[in-house]
GROMACS .gro file of C-alpha atoms in nm:
model
  410
    1UNK     CA    1   0.005  -0.021   0.071
    2UNK     CA    2   0.234   0.231   0.063
    3UNK     CA    3   0.435   0.199  -0.238
    4UNK     CA    4   0.128   0.221  -0.420
    5UNK     CA    5   0.067   0.560  -0.238
    6UNK     CA    6   0.414   0.655  -0.324
    7UNK     CA    7   0.412   0.606  -0.680
    8UNK     CA    8   0.083   0.805  -0.722
    9UNK     CA    9   0.187   1.084  -0.537
   10UNK     CA   10   0.483   1.098  -0.791
   11UNK     CA   11   0.241   1.109  -1.054
   12UNK     CA   12   0.079   1.383  -0.893
   13UNK     CA   13   0.352   1.572  -0.892
   14UNK     CA   14   0.525   1.548  -1.172
   15UNK     CA   15   0.161   1.655  -1.320
   16UNK     CA   16   0.179   1.966  -1.148
   17UNK     CA   17   0.527   1.984  -1.298
   18UNK     CA   18   0.493   1.920  -1.562
   19UNK     CA   19   0.523   2.293  -1.802
   20UNK     CA   20   0.226   2.393  -2.066
   21UNK     CA   21   0.143   2.241  -2.370
   22UNK     CA   22   0.243   2.454  -2.684
   23UNK     CA   23   0.514   2.710  -2.751
   24UNK     CA   24   0.605   2.734  -2.387
   25UNK     CA   25   0.601   2.351  -2.377
   26UNK     CA   26   1.034   2.422  -2.246
   27UNK     CA   27   1.359   2.600  -2.349
   28UNK     CA   28   1.432   2.990  -2.220
   29UNK     CA   29   1.450   3.352  -2.343
   30UNK     CA   30   1.678   3.479  -2.576
   31UNK     CA   31   1.836   3.741  -2.719
   32UNK     CA   32   1.828   3.755  -3.125
   33UNK     CA   33   2.071   3.967  -3.294
   34UNK     CA   34   1.921   4.287  -3.262
   35UNK     CA   35   2.038   4.438  -2.961
   36UNK     CA   36   2.084   4.787  -2.842
   37UNK     CA   37   1.726   4.965  -2.976
   38UNK     CA   38   1.468   5.033  -2.839
   39UNK     CA   39   1.150   4.843  -3.045
   40UNK     CA   40   0.827   4.960  -3.004
   41UNK     CA   41   0.610   4.686  -3.270
   42UNK     CA   42   0.652   4.383  -3.368
   43UNK     CA   43   0.482   4.205  -3.710
   44UNK     CA   44   0.554   3.828  -3.898
   45UNK     CA   45   0.462   3.772  -4.230
   46UNK     CA   46   0.151   3.551  -4.264
   47UNK     CA   47   0.275   3.378  -4.606
   48UNK     CA   48   0.621   3.359  -4.400
   49UNK     CA   49   0.599   3.328  -4.044
   50UNK     CA   50   1.014   3.327  -4.089
   51UNK     CA   51   1.012   3.685  -4.228
   52UNK     CA   52   1.002   3.939  -3.937
   53UNK     CA   53   0.983   4.387  -3.881
   54UNK     CA   54   1.061   4.518  -3.594
   55UNK     CA   55   0.956   4.876  -3.528
   56UNK     CA   56   1.204   5.185  -3.360
   57UNK     CA   57   1.136   5.415  -3.162
   58UNK     CA   58   1.369   5.643  -3.352
   59UNK     CA   59   1.585   5.403  -3.597
   60UNK     CA   60   1.315   5.289  -3.882
   61UNK     CA   61   1.214   4.916  -3.943
   62UNK     CA   62   1.483   4.625  -3.921
   63UNK     CA   63   1.398   4.304  -4.106
   64UNK     CA   64   1.467   3.927  -4.005
   65UNK     CA   65   1.411   3.627  -4.257
   66UNK     CA   66   1.579   3.382  -4.089
   67UNK     CA   67   1.299   3.391  -3.759
   68UNK     CA   68   1.520   3.691  -3.544
   69UNK     CA   69   1.914   3.561  -3.558
   70UNK     CA   70   1.970   3.851  -3.768
   71UNK     CA   71   1.878   4.164  -3.863
   72UNK     CA   72   1.940   4.406  -4.084
   73UNK     CA   73   1.809   4.792  -4.164
   74UNK     CA   74   1.598   4.874  -4.410
   75UNK     CA   75   1.496   5.262  -4.435
   76UNK     CA   76   1.481   5.291  -4.792
   77UNK     CA   77   1.219   5.625  -4.796
   78UNK     CA   78   1.191   5.643  -4.469
   79UNK     CA   79   1.303   6.001  -4.319
   80UNK     CA   80   1.480   5.949  -4.037
   81UNK     CA   81   1.481   5.965  -3.721
   82UNK     CA   82   1.141   5.879  -3.702
   83UNK     CA   83   0.963   5.659  -3.470
   84UNK     CA   84   0.749   5.370  -3.573
   85UNK     CA   85   0.456   5.329  -3.402
   86UNK     CA   86   0.246   4.985  -3.527
   87UNK     CA   87   0.312   4.756  -3.889
   88UNK     CA   88   0.066   4.578  -3.991
   89UNK     CA   89   0.034   4.352  -4.285
   90UNK     CA   90  -0.266   4.411  -4.551
   91UNK     CA   91  -0.476   4.130  -4.594
   92UNK     CA   92  -0.319   4.049  -4.938
   93UNK     CA   93   0.005   3.965  -4.704
   94UNK     CA   94   0.192   4.175  -4.974
   95UNK     CA   95   0.136   4.525  -4.868
   96UNK     CA   96   0.302   4.615  -4.512
   97UNK     CA   97   0.197   4.948  -4.393
   98UNK     CA   98   0.370   5.163  -4.068
   99UNK     CA   99   0.200   5.401  -3.843
  100UNK     CA  100   0.507   5.672  -3.778
  101UNK     CA  101   0.573   5.990  -3.581
  102UNK     CA  102   0.510   6.098  -3.962
  103UNK     CA  103   0.258   6.020  -4.085
  104UNK     CA  104   0.204   5.609  -4.294
  105UNK     CA  105   0.430   5.455  -4.502
  106UNK     CA  106   0.359   5.142  -4.687
  107UNK     CA  107   0.591   4.915  -4.851
  108UNK     CA  108   0.541   4.612  -5.167
  109UNK     CA  109   0.864   4.424  -5.149
  110UNK     CA  110   0.905   4.367  -4.805
  111UNK     CA  111   1.044   4.648  -4.711
  112UNK     CA  112   1.278   4.630  -4.888
  113UNK     CA  113   1.143   5.057  -5.048
  114UNK     CA  114   0.853   5.277  -4.820
  115UNK     CA  115   0.655   5.523  -4.952
  116UNK     CA  116   0.478   5.774  -4.776
  117UNK     CA  117   0.067   5.759  -4.805
  118UNK     CA  118  -0.046   6.109  -4.628
  119UNK     CA  119  -0.224   6.266  -4.848
  120UNK     CA  120  -0.565   6.377  -4.603
  121UNK     CA  121  -0.365   6.376  -4.298
  122UNK     CA  122  -0.319   6.622  -4.057
  123UNK     CA  123   0.087   6.667  -3.937
  124UNK     CA  124   0.068   6.453  -3.691
  125UNK     CA  125   0.225   6.170  -3.543
  126UNK     CA  126   0.051   5.826  -3.691
  127UNK     CA  127   0.044   5.623  -3.372
  128UNK     CA  128  -0.187   5.289  -3.457
  129UNK     CA  129  -0.320   5.062  -3.706
  130UNK     CA  130  -0.573   4.841  -3.814
  131UNK     CA  131  -0.666   4.657  -4.224
  132UNK     CA  132  -1.010   4.511  -4.264
  133UNK     CA  133  -0.929   4.128  -4.307
  134UNK     CA  134  -1.199   4.099  -4.582
  135UNK     CA  135  -1.114   4.404  -4.792
  136UNK     CA  136  -0.738   4.464  -4.790
  137UNK     CA  137  -0.779   4.799  -4.912
  138UNK     CA  138  -0.935   4.979  -4.636
  139UNK     CA  139  -0.756   5.067  -4.379
  140UNK     CA  140  -0.760   5.282  -4.040
  141UNK     CA  141  -0.514   5.499  -3.852
  142UNK     CA  142  -0.495   5.663  -3.535
  143UNK     CA  143  -0.318   6.014  -3.423
  144UNK     CA  144  -0.196   6.140  -3.089
  145UNK     CA  145  -0.438   6.438  -3.153
  146UNK     CA  146  -0.678   6.461  -3.471
  147UNK     CA  147  -0.881   6.046  -3.359
  148UNK     CA  148  -0.944   5.838  -3.629
  149UNK     CA  149  -0.873   5.864  -4.004
  150UNK     CA  150  -0.990   5.573  -4.312
  151UNK     CA  151  -0.917   5.521  -4.625
  152UNK     CA  152  -1.054   5.279  -4.904
  153UNK     CA  153  -0.841   5.287  -5.157
  154UNK     CA  154  -0.481   5.124  -4.993
  155UNK     CA  155  -0.387   5.459  -4.814
  156UNK     CA  156  -0.410   5.683  -5.140
  157UNK     CA  157  -0.688   5.868  -4.965
  158UNK     CA  158  -0.809   5.943  -4.629
  159UNK     CA  159  -1.089   6.118  -4.461
  160UNK     CA  160  -1.173   6.187  -4.072
  161UNK     CA  161  -1.388   5.898  -3.923
  162UNK     CA  162  -1.372   6.065  -3.556
  163UNK     CA  163  -1.768   6.201  -3.481
  164UNK     CA  164  -1.870   6.102  -3.144
  165UNK     CA  165  -1.470   6.103  -3.018
  166UNK     CA  166  -1.349   6.365  -2.820
  167UNK     CA  167  -1.109   6.614  -2.959
  168UNK     CA  168  -0.822   6.616  -2.949
  169UNK     CA  169  -0.817   6.223  -2.794
  170UNK     CA  170  -0.476   6.035  -2.837
  171UNK     CA  171  -0.579   5.746  -2.966
  172UNK     CA  172  -0.308   5.465  -2.921
  173UNK     CA  173  -0.452   5.119  -3.008
  174UNK     CA  174  -0.700   5.068  -3.316
  175UNK     CA  175  -0.836   4.658  -3.340
  176UNK     CA  176  -1.116   4.576  -3.642
  177UNK     CA  177  -1.356   4.273  -3.645
  178UNK     CA  178  -1.420   4.260  -4.005
  179UNK     CA  179  -1.741   4.025  -3.997
  180UNK     CA  180  -1.909   4.224  -3.701
  181UNK     CA  181  -1.761   4.559  -3.860
  182UNK     CA  182  -1.647   4.671  -3.560
  183UNK     CA  183  -1.390   4.926  -3.542
  184UNK     CA  184  -1.248   4.970  -3.130
  185UNK     CA  185  -0.987   5.247  -3.022
  186UNK     CA  186  -0.778   5.222  -2.706
  187UNK     CA  187  -0.764   5.588  -2.572
  188UNK     CA  188  -0.628   5.804  -2.261
  189UNK     CA  189  -0.977   5.819  -2.212
  190UNK     CA  190  -1.073   5.465  -2.201
  191UNK     CA  191  -1.237   5.204  -2.424
  192UNK     CA  192  -1.446   5.349  -2.806
  193UNK     CA  193  -1.646   5.170  -3.045
  194UNK     CA  194  -1.764   5.240  -3.430
  195UNK     CA  195  -2.024   5.017  -3.484
  196UNK     CA  196  -2.049   5.197  -3.869
  197UNK     CA  197  -1.649   5.190  -3.986
  198UNK     CA  198  -1.559   5.557  -3.759
  199UNK     CA  199  -1.893   5.718  -3.902
  200UNK     CA  200  -1.983   5.749  -3.503
  201UNK     CA  201  -1.850   5.645  -3.208
  202UNK     CA  202  -1.951   5.561  -2.870
  203UNK     CA  203  -1.799   5.516  -2.487
  204UNK     CA  204  -1.754   5.194  -2.343
  205UNK     CA  205  -1.580   5.236  -2.042
  206UNK     CA  206  -1.807   5.098  -1.788
  207UNK     CA  207  -1.633   4.925  -1.496
  208UNK     CA  208  -1.311   5.092  -1.572
  209UNK     CA  209  -1.165   5.312  -1.373
  210UNK     CA  210  -1.170   5.734  -1.369
  211UNK     CA  211  -0.870   5.865  -1.500
  212UNK     CA  212  -0.724   5.517  -1.672
  213UNK     CA  213  -0.467   5.520  -2.016
  214UNK     CA  214  -0.591   5.242  -2.217
  215UNK     CA  215  -0.314   5.142  -2.434
  216UNK     CA  216  -0.423   4.789  -2.573
  217UNK     CA  217  -0.798   4.673  -2.686
  218UNK     CA  218  -0.790   4.325  -2.826
  219UNK     CA  219  -1.132   4.129  -2.919
  220UNK     CA  220  -1.127   3.752  -2.932
  221UNK     CA  221  -1.289   3.695  -3.203
  222UNK     CA  222  -1.001   3.882  -3.383
  223UNK     CA  223  -0.796   3.518  -3.329
  224UNK     CA  224  -1.151   3.346  -3.329
  225UNK     CA  225  -1.183   3.320  -2.978
  226UNK     CA  226  -1.537   3.410  -2.789
  227UNK     CA  227  -1.715   3.610  -2.979
  228UNK     CA  228  -1.816   3.843  -2.690
  229UNK     CA  229  -1.467   3.844  -2.496
  230UNK     CA  230  -1.258   4.130  -2.522
  231UNK     CA  231  -0.943   4.231  -2.326
  232UNK     CA  232  -0.803   4.597  -2.264
  233UNK     CA  233  -0.450   4.658  -2.144
  234UNK     CA  234  -0.397   4.993  -1.931
  235UNK     CA  235  -0.179   5.109  -1.704
  236UNK     CA  236  -0.399   4.999  -1.404
  237UNK     CA  237  -0.375   4.655  -1.555
  238UNK     CA  238  -0.552   4.399  -1.745
  239UNK     CA  239  -0.916   4.415  -1.786
  240UNK     CA  240  -1.224   4.171  -1.954
  241UNK     CA  241  -1.562   4.260  -2.047
  242UNK     CA  242  -1.781   3.914  -2.116
  243UNK     CA  243  -2.062   4.110  -2.299
  244UNK     CA  244  -1.881   4.282  -2.576
  245UNK     CA  245  -1.748   4.543  -2.408
  246UNK     CA  246  -2.082   4.649  -2.202
  247UNK     CA  247  -1.879   4.686  -1.864
  248UNK     CA  248  -1.564   4.506  -1.766
  249UNK     CA  249  -1.416   4.380  -1.483
  250UNK     CA  250  -1.095   4.324  -1.319
  251UNK     CA  251  -0.939   3.953  -1.368
  252UNK     CA  252  -0.952   3.721  -1.027
  253UNK     CA  253  -0.524   3.830  -0.987
  254UNK     CA  254  -0.594   4.209  -1.007
  255UNK     CA  255  -0.236   4.341  -1.177
  256UNK     CA  256  -0.325   4.731  -1.061
  257UNK     CA  257  -0.017   4.812  -1.038
  258UNK     CA  258   0.105   4.654  -1.377
  259UNK     CA  259   0.179   4.854  -1.725
  260UNK     CA  260  -0.012   4.612  -2.011
  261UNK     CA  261   0.082   4.763  -2.336
  262UNK     CA  262   0.080   4.466  -2.523
  263UNK     CA  263  -0.191   4.169  -2.627
  264UNK     CA  264  -0.173   3.846  -2.763
  265UNK     CA  265  -0.412   3.598  -2.841
  266UNK     CA  266  -0.296   3.296  -3.016
  267UNK     CA  267  -0.471   3.206  -3.314
  268UNK     CA  268  -0.412   2.836  -3.281
  269UNK     CA  269  -0.571   2.804  -2.921
  270UNK     CA  270  -0.771   3.149  -2.869
  271UNK     CA  271  -0.821   3.076  -2.500
  272UNK     CA  272  -0.414   3.151  -2.489
  273UNK     CA  273  -0.354   3.498  -2.383
  274UNK     CA  274   0.020   3.661  -2.370
  275UNK     CA  275   0.041   4.017  -2.204
  276UNK     CA  276   0.380   4.225  -2.271
  277UNK     CA  277   0.371   4.404  -1.910
  278UNK     CA  278   0.594   4.620  -1.710
  279UNK     CA  279   0.669   4.303  -1.547
  280UNK     CA  280   0.793   4.105  -1.832
  281UNK     CA  281   0.540   3.873  -2.046
  282UNK     CA  282   0.232   3.696  -1.876
  283UNK     CA  283   0.018   3.346  -2.006
  284UNK     CA  284  -0.285   3.286  -1.937
  285UNK     CA  285  -0.440   2.971  -2.044
  286UNK     CA  286  -0.775   2.993  -1.935
  287UNK     CA  287  -0.883   3.290  -2.157
  288UNK     CA  288  -0.709   3.531  -1.906
  289UNK     CA  289  -0.856   3.438  -1.531
  290UNK     CA  290  -0.511   3.296  -1.365
  291UNK     CA  291  -0.225   3.440  -1.531
  292UNK     CA  292   0.154   3.328  -1.510
  293UNK     CA  293   0.461   3.443  -1.567
  294UNK     CA  294   0.699   3.346  -1.896
  295UNK     CA  295   1.042   3.281  -1.682
  296UNK     CA  296   1.337   3.153  -1.806
  297UNK     CA  297   1.695   3.259  -2.007
  298UNK     CA  298   1.753   3.645  -2.112
  299UNK     CA  299   1.451   3.853  -2.067
  300UNK     CA  300   1.519   4.143  -1.842
  301UNK     CA  301   1.258   4.158  -1.531
  302UNK     CA  302   1.061   4.492  -1.426
  303UNK     CA  303   1.057   4.590  -1.778
  304UNK     CA  304   0.835   4.700  -2.026
  305UNK     CA  305   0.744   4.494  -2.257
  306UNK     CA  306   0.587   4.686  -2.583
  307UNK     CA  307   0.529   4.398  -2.811
  308UNK     CA  308   0.440   4.043  -2.871
  309UNK     CA  309   0.420   3.822  -3.161
  310UNK     CA  310   0.437   3.512  -3.278
  311UNK     CA  311   0.675   3.371  -3.562
  312UNK     CA  312   0.963   3.172  -3.720
  313UNK     CA  313   0.847   2.781  -3.858
  314UNK     CA  314   0.487   2.680  -3.765
  315UNK     CA  315   0.459   2.974  -3.545
  316UNK     CA  316   0.661   2.804  -3.256
  317UNK     CA  317   0.824   3.091  -3.085
  318UNK     CA  318   0.698   3.423  -2.982
  319UNK     CA  319   0.846   3.729  -2.959
  320UNK     CA  320   0.883   4.018  -2.719
  321UNK     CA  321   1.001   4.348  -2.780
  322UNK     CA  322   1.194   4.508  -2.455
  323UNK     CA  323   1.419   4.723  -2.679
  324UNK     CA  324   1.540   4.482  -2.779
  325UNK     CA  325   1.395   4.118  -2.944
  326UNK     CA  326   1.383   3.861  -2.738
  327UNK     CA  327   1.257   3.517  -2.844
  328UNK     CA  328   1.084   3.195  -2.647
  329UNK     CA  329   1.221   2.917  -2.702
  330UNK     CA  330   1.538   3.012  -2.779
  331UNK     CA  331   1.770   2.836  -3.033
  332UNK     CA  332   1.975   2.732  -2.779
  333UNK     CA  333   1.736   2.544  -2.538
  334UNK     CA  334   1.883   2.763  -2.212
  335UNK     CA  335   1.865   2.586  -1.873
  336UNK     CA  336   1.550   2.585  -1.792
  337UNK     CA  337   1.488   2.475  -1.374
  338UNK     CA  338   1.101   2.441  -1.441
  339UNK     CA  339   1.200   2.092  -1.714
  340UNK     CA  340   1.497   2.022  -1.408
  341UNK     CA  341   1.256   2.010  -1.160
  342UNK     CA  342   1.015   1.693  -1.246
  343UNK     CA  343   1.393   1.509  -1.307
  344UNK     CA  344   1.484   1.613  -1.037
  345UNK     CA  345   1.206   1.416  -0.828
  346UNK     CA  346   1.206   1.134  -1.040
  347UNK     CA  347   1.518   1.109  -0.932
  348UNK     CA  348   1.445   1.169  -0.579
  349UNK     CA  349   1.184   0.922  -0.574
  350UNK     CA  350   1.372   0.626  -0.771
  351UNK     CA  351   1.644   0.638  -0.442
  352UNK     CA  352   1.386   0.645  -0.229
  353UNK     CA  353   1.213   0.328  -0.363
  354UNK     CA  354   1.508   0.176  -0.356
  355UNK     CA  355   1.610   0.223  -0.017
  356UNK     CA  356   1.262   0.158   0.109
  357UNK     CA  357   1.294  -0.214  -0.121
  358UNK     CA  358   1.613  -0.292   0.029
  359UNK     CA  359   1.504  -0.212   0.395
  360UNK     CA  360   1.190  -0.424   0.317
  361UNK     CA  361   1.367  -0.724   0.241
  362UNK     CA  362   1.556  -0.653   0.521
  363UNK     CA  363   1.297  -0.652   0.737
  364UNK     CA  364   1.163  -1.007   0.609
  365UNK     CA  365   1.517  -1.179   0.647
  366UNK     CA  366   1.429  -1.052   0.989
  367UNK     CA  367   1.069  -1.229   1.060
  368UNK     CA  368   1.227  -1.533   0.891
  369UNK     CA  369   1.484  -1.562   1.127
  370UNK     CA  370   1.235  -1.525   1.438
  371UNK     CA  371   1.015  -1.738   1.271
  372UNK     CA  372   1.261  -2.072   1.220
  373UNK     CA  373   1.273  -2.299   1.476
  374UNK     CA  374   1.533  -2.340   1.761
  375UNK     CA  375   1.758  -2.669   1.641
  376UNK     CA  376   1.795  -2.909   1.974
  377UNK     CA  377   2.043  -3.102   2.052
  378UNK     CA  378   2.075  -3.416   1.885
  379UNK     CA  379   1.900  -3.243   1.602
  380UNK     CA  380   2.080  -3.236   1.244
  381UNK     CA  381   2.096  -2.972   1.095
  382UNK     CA  382   1.861  -2.986   0.710
  383UNK     CA  383   2.024  -3.013   0.421
  384UNK     CA  384   1.975  -2.704   0.188
  385UNK     CA  385   1.770  -2.907  -0.061
  386UNK     CA  386   1.535  -2.966   0.273
  387UNK     CA  387   1.504  -2.620   0.356
  388UNK     CA  388   1.370  -2.496   0.007
  389UNK     CA  389   1.119  -2.807  -0.066
  390UNK     CA  390   0.825  -2.949   0.163
  391UNK     CA  391   0.866  -3.311   0.276
  392UNK     CA  392   0.654  -3.522   0.037
  393UNK     CA  393   0.470  -3.878   0.184
  394UNK     CA  394   0.663  -4.168   0.100
  395UNK     CA  395   0.418  -4.272  -0.142
  396UNK     CA  396   0.478  -3.956  -0.325
  397UNK     CA  397   0.834  -3.996  -0.299
  398UNK     CA  398   1.043  -4.103  -0.633
  399UNK     CA  399   1.254  -4.410  -0.631
  400UNK     CA  400   1.579  -4.424  -0.621
  401UNK     CA  401   1.859  -4.488  -0.891
  402UNK     CA  402   2.180  -4.595  -0.881
  403UNK     CA  403   2.440  -4.402  -1.090
  404UNK     CA  404   2.402  -4.046  -1.147
  405UNK     CA  405   2.075  -3.845  -1.171
  406UNK     CA  406   1.932  -3.831  -1.503
  407UNK     CA  407   1.910  -3.417  -1.631
  408UNK     CA  408   1.538  -3.413  -1.553
  409UNK     CA  409   1.615  -3.587  -1.208
  410UNK     CA  410   1.860  -3.281  -1.141
   0.00000   0.00000   0.00000
């Protein structure tokens, strides 16, 4: 019974120590080849996830064709210095757009050349991008002081789409849910939504604290998740809405003192969410109810994570912009204490099992020694065969033969 209980306990402990499924099943964070920069935007090319693009706060755009191992500057046509605030491919996956401090730029050759597409835009910093995945030519851009603008011709012409938004309201993020026609905006005054392509807006901030700055808004429906679930990352933690923005609540863990500037919903498993925060990268496997830190390796602690994306072959790696770009799991694997703990536990268990087995054998031998009758004077010591075999009735004893026994009788 004791042995069975120990085995059951080992299985339960191994299960509790086992890492989560998905890309974060093992490994550690590792710095990529892009260092000593101030990256604020990340995107992978859906046509080839090994192609990554990073937007810097001053030095423009960098590109990698080998999953982040090497990076090259891709700034031909950009007027440096400029801050790249958002990067996004259109629905055709051939045109890459950049929202920058000098307006909107587009590249049709993977970042090799850039051209401005600013006709109709004010002289303002463009802070956010959202693209209609069903109509590649429809784009939305957010600005720092002039609200939201929309283009129906791939950025060639823009017009204002801010009716109902407070004047001069800084727009931090935009998200467009194509099948619902809903355009979401994260602002310094909470969350807003337009249900008619930006022609009118309404505030959806019930449950959000007064004075909150919302940095990111992400409907789970963008990645195939619950159509009524929406996430809002702010300077006061993460908020969830289970009624399509009608009301907001903190998750059960609070995170009230954590700044959340990046939200990533895993499109392969929409209940898996990643947050880029002021204390590192957090992960939830239950749609944001419980969060755990993605630790290990070189990722700096207590530093703001500005952007997250999935990339590399089969989207097997997670990329985080913490000024520099870090990758999880790194190609070298790293030293993962989470993976080592179950191994150490198994070694300890088998050492205990070996000790218990030896103790049990010694105990049984002691019992046999006590149970064996004490020899009396004149008794002949039993032979080895007599100790091992019980006495048979004389009628069943084999007849004795002369000479050596046959092999069957040995």
